[in-house]
Amino acid sequence: MSDFWIILTGCLASVSCGLLGCFLILRQMAMVGDAISHAVLPGIVIAFLFSGSLDSVPMLIGAATFGVITTYLIELFNKKGGLQKDASIGITFTWLFAIGVILISLYADDVHIDQDCVLFGEIAYVALEPLVSYIPGLSAPSTVWVLFIVMLLIIAMIIFGYKGLFLTTFDPSFAAAIGVSTVVWHYLLMSAVSVTTVVSFESVGAILVVALLIAPAATAYLITDKLPKMLVIAALVGVIASFGGYYLAVWLDASVAAAIASVLGIEFTLAFLFSPQDGIIIKRLRR
Amino acid sequence: MNIQVDNPVLEVHDLTVSYDKKPVLWDVDFTIPYGNLVGIIGPNGAGKSTLIKAIMGLVPKGSGYIKLYDDSLDSVRHKVSYVPQRESVDWDFPASVLDVVLMGRYGKKGLLKRVSKKDKEIAYESLKRVNMLDFASRQISQLSGGQQQRTFLARALAQEADLYLMDEPFAGVDAATERSIVDLLLEMRKEGKTIVVVHHDLQSAIDYFDWTLLLNTRLVASGPTEKVFTTELLQETYGGKLTLLSKIGDLMKEKQFPAREK
């Protein structure tokens, strides 16, 4: 049964991340996703210090707040300060992440989060969690519940907000011209990324969550040129990596999270070589 | 020369726009009559694109006001269509031509309602008018420059607006496409639409536009094209560049290239 929970956790996290990642890479904001995944750390610690528990809701609020602050600071340094976009990203997230690390070490005795866990996560712990039942007949570890609810919210956001996300991603100035607020959609997406990052964090850690955000979306981008297909493929790529990664980790007796990210890398390489439209080998054969 | 009209479709009053405290538009003031094909002409960096972005509320105004149909943009937004520069979007985006044209329906429908059969009919009709019907299901990454431009025009047509603001619709398209776009614009004018076009080619401007704005940070002239196209006003718009051009011409004739002083 522990295999099942670990794989399911991986699937839920990678589907949420993969879906959001599609919009991130199409907005040329992949590194903003990276930044957010690190910069939410002080938010989590502060939320913990205030609420005194590892309860998900205050943490999500703390994380979402810092995700939005990160996005805002990046825009501020870029637009008002005239600093390059990548430099703005670099300064913002390292600084916020550092504050988070200091907060953890200051309150290390009280806080149940340790730095290794933040950086690398430990997906295998999910199997040790007690099962909770919110719906009669269904019981699962609370991490799985939280990831599941977040995934449903993200799928709902993409289904109902599809036109808004599509329009503001493809042509923001046209969107603004027809009276659609690009700022609202931007921050909605960034909040979703922050929340998803945090709930995936515990399992895969701050570094590998970036792999979940970017690799499935990048792989899907190479395979298809239709956005709805890209979203589905990104989710599938994540699911395959969760299964493959788990068994690879068992076989090698290695970290599950790292194995998942490695499988993502392999999937990307395969798409890069053999994708029907952009694969370099396919292109060569066609010539 | 600045000819003001009564009951204008578009009124720009004392508009100033700056980027980083450098003025891009300075005290621009003009009115545009209904049902005209209007050209905004000026050298590179004259603020032509910024002017229509300011009209659409896409860049912050330093001072002045803009009225469309004697009203604010927000209350007449559904009557106004904006066609951004073709290069402003990523054409490798995973979308089809039809997806892009259907965006023209988003403004009227809101973002939550589903695309209806009627919306699709309007989109196909718009594609037909720009001769792109066969490309409806084509991915936009496979389009040529002229086809990209016509996709943008079809999206604008699908908006069913009355006033069209187009940023460089002739940039980087071949002569045949340019001709077909001009024909479309003339057809739209016949239907009573007002079309404002940012344009950089002086020679064709004389043939295309009924009304011309000459712009170089300041507004040099606004009026019927034949009255605005005087050597004096063009010199003023293009400043030293035109004189430089004629000087170079003279030098070429005499074959006397000045040697650099040692």
Coordinates of C-alpha atoms in Angstrom, one line a residue, chain A residues 26-28 79-80 160-167 169-174 176-180 185 221 224-228 230 277, chain B residues 56 58 77 82 84 88-95 99-100 103-104 106-107 109-115 139-142 152 155 159:
Chain A
L26 CA 4.3 29.9 -22.9
R27 CA 4.5 33.2 -21.0
Q28 CA 8.3 32.8 -21.0
K79 CA 9.9 47.9 -14.7
K80 CA 10.6 50.6 -12.2
F160 CA -13.3 27.9 -16.5
G161 CA -10.4 30.4 -17.1
Y162 CA -9.2 28.8 -20.3
K163 CA -10.0 31.8 -22.5
G164 CA -8.6 34.3 -20.1
L165 CA -5.4 32.4 -19.7
F166 CA -5.1 31.7 -23.4
L167 CA -5.8 35.3 -24.4
T169 CA -0.7 34.5 -22.5
F170 CA -0.8 34.8 -26.3
D171 CA -1.5 38.5 -26.8
P172 CA -1.6 40.6 -23.6
S173 CA -1.9 44.0 -25.4
F174 CA -5.0 42.8 -27.4
A176 CA -6.0 44.8 -22.4
A177 CA -7.5 46.5 -25.5
I178 CA -10.7 44.5 -25.1
G179 CA -10.9 45.3 -21.4
V180 CA -9.5 42.1 -19.9
W185 CA -4.9 36.8 -14.7
Y221 CA 5.6 21.7 -26.0
T224 CA 2.3 19.1 -29.9
D225 CA 1.3 22.5 -31.3
K226 CA -2.2 22.6 -29.8
L227 CA -2.7 24.0 -26.3
P228 CA -5.4 21.6 -25.0
M230 CA -0.2 20.2 -24.6
Q277 CA 7.1 17.8 -35.3
Chain B
M56 CA -6.2 52.2 -26.3
L58 CA -2.1 50.5 -23.0
R77 CA -14.7 49.5 -26.0
Y82 CA -7.0 47.3 -31.9
P84 CA -1.2 45.1 -32.5
S88 CA 4.4 41.7 -30.7
V89 CA 3.3 38.1 -30.2
D90 CA 5.0 34.7 -30.2
W91 CA 3.8 33.0 -33.5
D92 CA 5.2 29.7 -32.2
F93 CA 2.4 29.6 -29.7
P94 CA 0.4 26.4 -29.8
A95 CA -2.8 27.7 -31.4
D99 CA -8.4 30.0 -32.2
V100 CA -6.8 33.4 -32.8
M103 CA -10.4 35.9 -29.7
G104 CA -12.1 38.7 -31.6
Y106 CA -14.1 37.4 -26.5
G107 CA -14.7 41.1 -25.9
K109 CA -19.1 37.6 -25.0
G110 CA -17.0 37.9 -21.9
L111 CA -14.5 35.2 -21.0
L112 CA -16.8 32.7 -19.3
K113 CA -19.4 32.0 -22.0
R114 CA -18.6 29.3 -24.4
V115 CA -17.9 30.1 -28.1
Q139 CA -1.3 26.1 -36.7
I140 CA -0.1 29.7 -36.5
S141 CA 3.5 28.5 -36.3
Q142 CA 3.2 27.5 -40.0
F152 CA -4.8 39.5 -37.1
R155 CA -9.6 38.7 -35.7
Q159 CA -14.8 42.1 -33.4

